[in-house]
Amino acid sequence: MELTIEKLNSLNRSDYVIYDIRSAFEYQSGHIPGAVLKVAQNIEYDLPQNKKIIVYCKKGEISKAVVESLAEQGINAYHLSGGYIAWLLCRINENEKTEQEIEESIRSRFKRTIFSPFTKGLKTYKMIGEGDKIAVCISGGKDSMLMAKLFSELKRHDKFPFEIVYLVMDPGYAPENRELIIKNARKMGIPITMFETDIFKSVENVPKNACYLCARMRRGHLYKKAKSLGCNKIALGHHYDDVIETILMGMLWGAQIQTMMPKLKSDNYEGMELIRPMYLVREAAIKRFRDYHGLHFLQCACRFTDDCGPNGCMPSKRFEVKDLISEMKKKNPNVEKHIFKSVENVHLNAVIAYKQGEEKHHFLDSY
């Protein structure tokens, strides 16, 4: 049986149990309040007998099949029409926070944990200069949306002249994902410039490394569009936690020591540069900002995650590394800081080999 968002909102909370059958990663990134994470294949076990059973997935398609299976077993269950995305869109319309309140919190409540690390990163790594025109690239997630507001606040101070374009690329989003991005941008007062590409279509039949290829193509399209708009830099929303996770991922899965740099010159687009202004901002602070304002973002608007099976999508290596760091932090509270500092304290005379450009150096060369 189908249940609309409106009907869900009218129910007494004590009369039902709601189950989220997406992946653990998606659930931890955001879920309907009170929802219980449950594997779809095991959902019929330990169900309460005296309450309505409500099931939802990302878009309402997988949950519909699960509820039909439960109905065949005589279980009175409902699937949420439109799934989590429909609930998100509804929540945006209900949110009473204004653009002004969001901006004020950046100047006060979140100045120490967000705005100050943001400006410190810009100064430490010399990311912005006078006369720059920056394409602030927005994917629609919490990180890039907050980055856009931080740039808006920076521009308000206007200590030196620079220009901003808030750039959104649609690589082939499902209509509801695109709508969510547009509504969030409108709610936060971000005047986006959107352009379309067919990247998702181009990589849909790639058997391996589709995510890697998609990321490369997206970066190229952003550079190209930004340059056509007269920009000399693109800004991406990677934060401090992304940096330290990348260090460990490189070591554990890539057999190399490297990091996500705060800025890079483009090899393919002359005069263009990539900057990461959120480099020193912690993800926990970003989540607190999001939750304080009741903002809701889609974790991943990729079309392919819409097609995950009943068990959800496989967790990414980054998600595994997040868990690893979380466990290490229980024994060593400074582990994150130490991981970050490790790539600032590399002793070349204490490594067996290293690369500089295409040239490889070995310690035996000068032993």
Tab-separated table of C-alpha atoms in Angstrom:
chain	number	residue	atom	x	y	z
A	1	MET	CA	0.000	0.000	0.000
A	2	GLU	CA	1.159	3.556	-0.752
A	3	LEU	CA	1.473	6.372	1.769
A	4	THR	CA	1.936	10.027	0.813
A	5	ILE	CA	4.113	12.507	2.704
A	6	GLU	CA	0.993	14.435	3.709
A	7	LYS	CA	-0.607	11.321	5.149
A	8	LEU	CA	2.602	10.429	7.012
A	9	ASN	CA	2.660	13.881	8.605
A	10	SER	CA	-0.925	13.435	9.803
A	11	LEU	CA	-0.249	10.142	11.610
A	12	ASN	CA	0.363	9.892	15.322
A	13	ARG	CA	4.033	9.019	15.806
A	14	SER	CA	3.217	6.313	18.323
A	15	ASP	CA	1.017	4.475	15.815
A	16	TYR	CA	3.731	3.440	13.366
A	17	VAL	CA	7.331	2.310	12.904
A	18	ILE	CA	9.212	3.625	9.888
A	19	TYR	CA	12.093	1.728	8.288
A	20	ASP	CA	14.833	3.158	6.067
A	21	ILE	CA	16.105	0.489	3.639
A	22	ARG	CA	18.817	2.576	1.981
A	23	SER	CA	22.510	1.975	2.654
A	24	ALA	CA	24.067	2.737	6.046
A	25	PHE	CA	26.086	5.524	4.374
A	26	GLU	CA	22.948	7.221	3.030
A	27	TYR	CA	21.153	6.759	6.352
A	28	GLN	CA	23.981	8.342	8.348
A	29	SER	CA	24.100	11.249	5.892
A	30	GLY	CA	20.443	12.047	6.569
A	31	HIS	CA	17.172	10.255	7.284
A	32	ILE	CA	13.581	10.863	8.336
A	33	PRO	CA	13.512	11.510	12.118
A	34	GLY	CA	12.714	8.346	14.028
A	35	ALA	CA	13.430	6.054	11.082
A	36	VAL	CA	15.167	2.754	11.820
A	37	LEU	CA	17.831	1.467	9.427
A	38	LYS	CA	16.950	-2.027	8.234
A	39	VAL	CA	18.231	-4.364	5.520
A	40	ALA	CA	15.423	-4.924	3.031
A	41	GLN	CA	15.981	-8.654	2.729
A	42	ASN	CA	15.543	-9.113	6.491
A	43	ILE	CA	12.772	-6.607	7.011
A	44	GLU	CA	10.084	-9.186	7.835
A	45	TYR	CA	11.909	-10.219	11.022
A	46	ASP	CA	11.093	-8.651	14.415
A	47	LEU	CA	8.302	-6.414	13.127
A	48	PRO	CA	5.961	-4.972	15.782
A	49	GLN	CA	2.494	-6.517	15.677
A	50	ASN	CA	0.437	-3.578	16.886
A	51	LYS	CA	1.775	-0.742	14.733
A	52	LYS	CA	1.698	0.333	11.103
A	53	ILE	CA	4.822	-0.603	9.156
A	54	ILE	CA	6.133	2.158	6.862
A	55	VAL	CA	9.068	1.562	4.521
A	56	TYR	CA	11.009	4.046	2.405
A	57	CYS	CA	13.997	4.057	0.062
A	58	LYS	CA	15.546	6.857	-1.982
A	59	LYS	CA	12.784	7.364	-4.564
A	60	GLY	CA	9.999	5.006	-3.526
A	61	GLU	CA	10.669	2.360	-6.155
A	62	ILE	CA	12.544	-0.302	-4.176
A	63	SER	CA	10.351	0.203	-1.101
A	64	LYS	CA	7.259	-0.437	-3.214
A	65	ALA	CA	8.580	-3.867	-4.211
A	66	VAL	CA	9.535	-4.638	-0.605
A	67	VAL	CA	6.059	-3.733	0.673
A	68	GLU	CA	4.427	-5.869	-2.026
A	69	SER	CA	6.522	-8.790	-0.788
A	70	LEU	CA	5.450	-8.114	2.807
A	71	ALA	CA	1.805	-7.981	1.714
A	72	GLU	CA	2.140	-11.470	0.233
A	73	GLN	CA	3.134	-12.629	3.725
A	74	GLY	CA	0.039	-11.034	5.232
A	75	ILE	CA	1.911	-8.062	6.756
A	76	ASN	CA	0.072	-4.728	6.718
A	77	ALA	CA	2.778	-2.378	5.419
A	78	TYR	CA	2.997	0.876	3.470
A	79	HIS	CA	5.676	2.328	1.227
A	80	LEU	CA	6.360	6.055	1.227
A	81	SER	CA	5.483	7.598	-2.123
A	82	GLY	CA	8.492	9.353	-3.652
A	83	GLY	CA	10.785	8.077	-0.905
A	84	TYR	CA	13.364	10.139	0.944
A	85	ILE	CA	13.721	12.662	-1.888
A	86	ALA	CA	10.016	13.519	-1.740
A	87	TRP	CA	10.330	14.011	2.009
A	88	LEU	CA	13.351	16.305	1.490
A	89	LEU	CA	11.500	18.461	-1.031
A	90	CYS	CA	8.576	18.759	1.359
A	91	ARG	CA	10.876	19.720	4.241
A	92	ILE	CA	12.443	22.531	2.210
A	93	ASN	CA	8.997	24.039	1.714
A	94	GLU	CA	8.255	23.759	5.444
A	95	ASN	CA	11.539	25.269	6.622
A	96	GLU	CA	10.991	28.706	8.136
A	97	LYS	CA	14.628	29.743	8.401
A	98	THR	CA	15.384	32.746	6.227
A	99	GLU	CA	18.402	33.603	4.145
A	100	GLN	CA	19.204	36.426	6.555
A	101	GLU	CA	19.184	34.080	9.561
A	102	ILE	CA	21.572	31.722	7.791
A	103	GLU	CA	23.963	34.562	6.978
A	104	GLU	CA	23.776	35.958	10.511
A	105	SER	CA	24.724	32.587	11.995
A	106	ILE	CA	27.879	32.505	9.871
A	107	ARG	CA	28.885	35.844	11.373
A	108	SER	CA	28.082	34.817	14.956
A	109	ARG	CA	27.275	31.273	16.039
A	110	PHE	CA	29.514	29.575	13.447
A	111	LYS	CA	32.200	32.223	13.099
A	112	ARG	CA	34.806	30.324	15.168
A	113	THR	CA	34.159	26.850	13.767
A	114	ILE	CA	33.382	27.668	10.132
A	115	PHE	CA	34.022	31.206	8.899
A	116	SER	CA	37.370	31.673	10.659
A	117	PRO	CA	38.838	28.342	9.389
A	118	PHE	CA	37.499	29.248	5.944
A	119	THR	CA	39.296	32.608	5.847
A	120	LYS	CA	42.395	31.100	7.486
A	121	GLY	CA	42.628	28.521	4.687
A	122	LEU	CA	42.292	31.231	2.045
A	123	LYS	CA	45.125	33.240	3.630
A	124	THR	CA	47.399	30.326	4.553
A	125	TYR	CA	47.429	28.866	1.061
A	126	LYS	CA	46.990	32.187	-0.812
A	127	MET	CA	43.927	30.996	-2.710
A	128	ILE	CA	42.395	34.330	-3.738
A	129	GLY	CA	43.996	37.413	-5.219
A	130	GLU	CA	42.852	40.816	-6.354
A	131	GLY	CA	41.031	40.689	-9.691
A	132	ASP	CA	40.197	36.973	-9.506
A	133	LYS	CA	36.940	35.718	-10.972
A	134	ILE	CA	36.007	32.504	-9.181
A	135	ALA	CA	33.519	29.850	-10.246
A	136	VAL	CA	32.157	28.480	-6.967
A	137	CYS	CA	31.150	24.975	-8.045
A	138	ILE	CA	28.015	23.642	-6.361
A	139	SER	CA	27.108	19.961	-6.463
A	140	GLY	CA	24.062	20.395	-4.241
A	141	GLY	CA	25.509	18.751	-1.128
A	142	LYS	CA	26.040	20.321	2.282
A	143	ASP	CA	29.716	21.187	1.665
A	144	SER	CA	29.414	23.092	-1.600
A	145	MET	CA	26.206	24.849	-0.515
A	146	LEU	CA	27.881	26.130	2.643
A	147	MET	CA	30.976	27.138	0.656
A	148	ALA	CA	28.748	29.287	-1.556
A	149	LYS	CA	27.345	31.108	1.499
A	150	LEU	CA	30.845	31.622	2.896
A	151	PHE	CA	31.919	33.239	-0.362
A	152	SER	CA	28.828	35.416	-0.225
A	153	GLU	CA	29.827	36.556	3.264
A	154	LEU	CA	33.426	37.132	2.155
A	155	LYS	CA	32.220	39.224	-0.758
A	156	ARG	CA	30.100	41.310	1.630
A	157	HIS	CA	33.284	42.465	3.396
A	158	ASP	CA	34.838	43.256	-0.010
A	159	LYS	CA	38.372	43.942	1.277
A	160	PHE	CA	39.714	43.641	-2.272
A	161	PRO	CA	37.976	43.369	-5.647
A	162	PHE	CA	37.122	39.892	-6.942
A	163	GLU	CA	34.134	38.345	-8.704
A	164	ILE	CA	32.054	35.226	-8.053
A	165	VAL	CA	29.931	32.963	-10.243
A	166	TYR	CA	27.901	30.274	-8.476
A	167	LEU	CA	28.138	27.433	-10.959
A	168	VAL	CA	26.006	24.270	-10.992
A	169	MET	CA	26.560	21.545	-13.562
A	170	ASP	CA	23.745	19.115	-14.305
A	171	PRO	CA	25.457	15.938	-15.591
A	172	GLY	CA	22.095	14.243	-16.143
A	173	TYR	CA	20.359	14.412	-12.772
A	174	ALA	CA	16.943	12.872	-12.252
A	175	PRO	CA	14.330	15.699	-12.276
A	176	GLU	CA	13.663	15.439	-8.527
A	177	ASN	CA	17.394	15.674	-7.709
A	178	ARG	CA	17.758	18.756	-9.898
A	179	GLU	CA	14.691	20.299	-8.259
A	180	LEU	CA	16.172	19.692	-4.804
A	181	ILE	CA	19.364	21.566	-5.732
A	182	ILE	CA	17.417	24.495	-7.176
A	183	LYS	CA	15.123	24.758	-4.148
A	184	ASN	CA	18.004	24.637	-1.671
A	185	ALA	CA	19.876	27.328	-3.598
A	186	ARG	CA	16.783	29.525	-3.603
A	187	LYS	CA	16.246	28.931	0.113
A	188	MET	CA	19.828	29.890	0.936
A	189	GLY	CA	19.855	32.894	-1.376
A	190	ILE	CA	22.460	31.533	-3.795
A	191	PRO	CA	22.020	32.916	-7.360
A	192	ILE	CA	23.159	29.852	-9.302
A	193	THR	CA	24.138	29.586	-12.951
A	194	MET	CA	23.235	26.086	-14.180
A	195	PHE	CA	24.387	24.308	-17.325
A	196	GLU	CA	23.731	20.817	-18.678
A	197	THR	CA	26.041	18.010	-19.800
A	198	ASP	CA	25.460	14.349	-20.683
A	199	ILE	CA	28.184	12.869	-18.446
A	200	PHE	CA	25.947	10.282	-16.769
A	201	LYS	CA	24.883	8.999	-20.171
A	202	SER	CA	28.505	8.833	-21.322
A	203	VAL	CA	29.645	6.642	-18.428
A	204	GLU	CA	26.544	4.511	-17.813
A	205	ASN	CA	27.963	1.524	-19.716
A	206	VAL	CA	31.486	1.741	-18.288
A	207	PRO	CA	32.020	-1.561	-16.402
A	208	LYS	CA	34.820	-0.375	-14.110
A	209	ASN	CA	35.918	2.933	-12.558
A	210	ALA	CA	32.739	4.722	-13.673
A	211	CYS	CA	32.909	7.032	-10.631
A	212	TYR	CA	36.538	7.945	-11.370
A	213	LEU	CA	35.762	8.646	-15.034
A	214	CYS	CA	32.668	10.646	-14.103
A	215	ALA	CA	34.673	12.796	-11.654
A	216	ARG	CA	37.344	13.487	-14.286
A	217	MET	CA	34.751	14.466	-16.879
A	218	ARG	CA	32.868	16.673	-14.433
A	219	ARG	CA	36.088	18.506	-13.541
A	220	GLY	CA	36.846	19.082	-17.219
A	221	HIS	CA	33.378	20.455	-17.945
A	222	LEU	CA	33.583	22.785	-14.940
A	223	TYR	CA	36.943	24.145	-16.095
A	224	LYS	CA	35.631	24.649	-19.613
A	225	LYS	CA	32.425	26.400	-18.546
A	226	ALA	CA	34.193	28.554	-15.953
A	227	LYS	CA	36.766	29.693	-18.490
A	228	SER	CA	34.024	30.576	-20.986
A	229	LEU	CA	32.503	32.802	-18.279
A	230	GLY	CA	35.804	34.627	-17.820
A	231	CYS	CA	36.814	32.876	-14.598
A	232	ASN	CA	40.416	32.072	-13.751
A	233	LYS	CA	39.646	29.765	-10.796
A	234	ILE	CA	37.183	27.074	-9.805
A	235	ALA	CA	36.419	26.449	-6.114
A	236	LEU	CA	35.469	22.977	-4.862
A	237	GLY	CA	33.919	22.149	-1.487
A	238	HIS	CA	36.377	19.571	-0.135
A	239	HIS	CA	36.952	19.963	3.606
A	240	TYR	CA	39.529	18.979	6.249
A	241	ASP	CA	38.099	15.486	6.716
A	242	ASP	CA	38.267	14.844	2.959
A	243	VAL	CA	41.968	15.714	3.117
A	244	ILE	CA	42.903	13.305	5.894
A	245	GLU	CA	40.742	10.534	4.426
A	246	THR	CA	42.489	10.964	1.086
A	247	ILE	CA	45.885	10.570	2.777
A	248	LEU	CA	44.880	7.231	4.308
A	249	MET	CA	43.120	6.022	1.145
A	250	GLY	CA	46.281	6.692	-0.837
A	251	MET	CA	48.372	4.680	1.606
A	252	LEU	CA	45.995	1.762	2.149
A	253	TRP	CA	44.608	1.328	-1.373
A	254	GLY	CA	46.946	3.286	-3.633
A	255	ALA	CA	50.327	2.320	-2.122
A	256	GLN	CA	51.429	5.960	-2.156
A	257	ILE	CA	51.792	8.958	0.129
A	258	GLN	CA	49.976	11.981	-1.225
A	259	THR	CA	47.215	14.359	-0.244
A	260	MET	CA	44.429	16.512	-1.633
A	261	MET	CA	46.205	19.803	-2.318
A	262	PRO	CA	44.673	23.155	-1.276
A	263	LYS	CA	45.183	24.494	-4.798
A	264	LEU	CA	46.305	23.185	-8.180
A	265	LYS	CA	47.138	24.670	-11.554
A	266	SER	CA	45.263	23.071	-14.420
A	267	ASP	CA	47.346	21.057	-16.887
A	268	ASN	CA	44.733	21.241	-19.644
A	269	TYR	CA	43.240	24.716	-19.248
A	270	GLU	CA	45.911	27.400	-19.389
A	271	GLY	CA	45.570	30.102	-16.777
A	272	MET	CA	43.004	28.134	-14.756
A	273	GLU	CA	43.463	27.089	-11.152
A	274	LEU	CA	41.529	24.861	-8.729
A	275	ILE	CA	41.170	25.981	-5.108
A	276	ARG	CA	39.680	24.260	-2.040
A	277	PRO	CA	38.587	27.064	0.328
A	278	MET	CA	37.052	24.661	2.911
A	279	TYR	CA	40.442	23.012	3.424
A	280	LEU	CA	40.567	23.750	7.168
A	281	VAL	CA	36.835	23.425	7.937
A	282	ARG	CA	35.789	20.295	9.849
A	283	GLU	CA	32.908	18.185	8.541
A	284	ALA	CA	31.354	18.004	12.009
A	285	ALA	CA	30.986	21.806	11.991
A	286	ILE	CA	29.341	21.679	8.565
A	287	LYS	CA	26.838	19.110	9.843
A	288	ARG	CA	26.068	21.253	12.904
A	289	PHE	CA	25.403	24.230	10.618
A	290	ARG	CA	23.115	22.109	8.427
A	291	ASP	CA	21.168	20.678	11.352
A	292	TYR	CA	20.900	23.986	13.231
A	293	HIS	CA	19.108	25.528	10.260
A	294	GLY	CA	17.073	22.423	9.461
A	295	LEU	CA	18.588	22.225	5.998
A	296	HIS	CA	18.327	19.003	4.025
A	297	PHE	CA	20.623	18.029	1.175
A	298	LEU	CA	20.871	14.942	-0.974
A	299	GLN	CA	24.015	12.998	-0.087
A	300	CYS	CA	24.587	11.927	-3.670
A	301	ALA	CA	22.569	13.118	-6.660
A	302	CYS	CA	24.249	10.578	-8.927
A	303	ARG	CA	21.703	8.836	-11.128
A	304	PHE	CA	23.326	5.436	-10.612
A	305	THR	CA	22.739	5.340	-6.854
A	306	ASP	CA	19.019	5.527	-7.663
A	307	ASP	CA	19.309	1.992	-8.988
A	308	CYS	CA	20.763	0.369	-5.859
A	309	GLY	CA	19.206	-2.941	-4.960
A	310	PRO	CA	17.283	-3.870	-1.787
A	311	ASN	CA	20.511	-4.028	0.213
A	312	GLY	CA	21.466	-0.483	-0.761
A	313	CYS	CA	24.718	0.613	-2.395
A	314	MET	CA	28.084	-0.773	-1.420
A	315	PRO	CA	29.942	1.585	0.935
A	316	SER	CA	32.759	3.509	-0.668
A	317	LYS	CA	36.387	3.285	0.403
A	318	ARG	CA	36.020	6.785	1.832
A	319	PHE	CA	33.198	5.573	4.059
A	320	GLU	CA	35.397	2.703	5.285
A	321	VAL	CA	38.202	5.156	6.065
A	322	LYS	CA	35.779	7.379	8.003
A	323	ASP	CA	34.972	4.420	10.208
A	324	LEU	CA	38.656	3.585	10.608
A	325	ILE	CA	39.543	7.124	11.709
A	326	SER	CA	36.578	7.173	14.083
A	327	GLU	CA	37.822	3.987	15.766
A	328	MET	CA	41.415	5.270	16.030
A	329	LYS	CA	40.175	8.538	17.508
A	330	LYS	CA	38.728	6.643	20.488
A	331	LYS	CA	42.270	5.765	21.575
A	332	ASN	CA	44.062	8.834	20.218
A	333	PRO	CA	41.961	12.054	20.175
A	334	ASN	CA	44.679	13.804	18.119
A	335	VAL	CA	44.832	11.222	15.348
A	336	GLU	CA	43.113	13.464	12.761
A	337	LYS	CA	45.482	16.359	13.407
A	338	HIS	CA	48.467	14.019	13.205
A	339	ILE	CA	47.328	12.561	9.869
A	340	PHE	CA	46.968	16.078	8.466
A	341	LYS	CA	50.357	17.191	9.784
A	342	SER	CA	52.098	14.078	8.450
A	343	VAL	CA	52.109	15.450	4.896
A	344	GLU	CA	53.579	18.740	6.146
A	345	ASN	CA	56.442	16.927	7.882
A	346	VAL	CA	57.804	14.631	5.194
A	347	HIS	CA	61.533	13.948	5.668
A	348	LEU	CA	62.961	13.059	2.277
A	349	ASN	CA	66.079	11.528	3.825
A	350	ALA	CA	63.851	9.097	5.721
A	351	VAL	CA	61.913	7.671	2.767
A	352	ILE	CA	63.066	4.957	0.408
A	353	ALA	CA	61.927	6.745	-2.738
A	354	TYR	CA	59.891	9.722	-3.861
A	355	LYS	CA	58.686	11.316	-7.084
A	356	GLN	CA	59.106	14.894	-8.214
A	357	GLY	CA	57.057	15.378	-11.332
A	358	GLU	CA	57.852	12.408	-13.568
A	359	GLU	CA	61.292	11.948	-12.057
A	360	LYS	CA	61.766	9.258	-9.422
A	361	HIS	CA	64.439	9.547	-6.747
A	362	HIS	CA	65.760	6.601	-4.705
A	363	PHE	CA	67.747	6.867	-1.483
A	364	LEU	CA	70.503	4.663	-2.979
A	365	ASP	CA	71.145	7.326	-5.650
A	366	SER	CA	72.949	9.461	-3.064
A	367	TYR	CA	73.716	6.926	-0.356
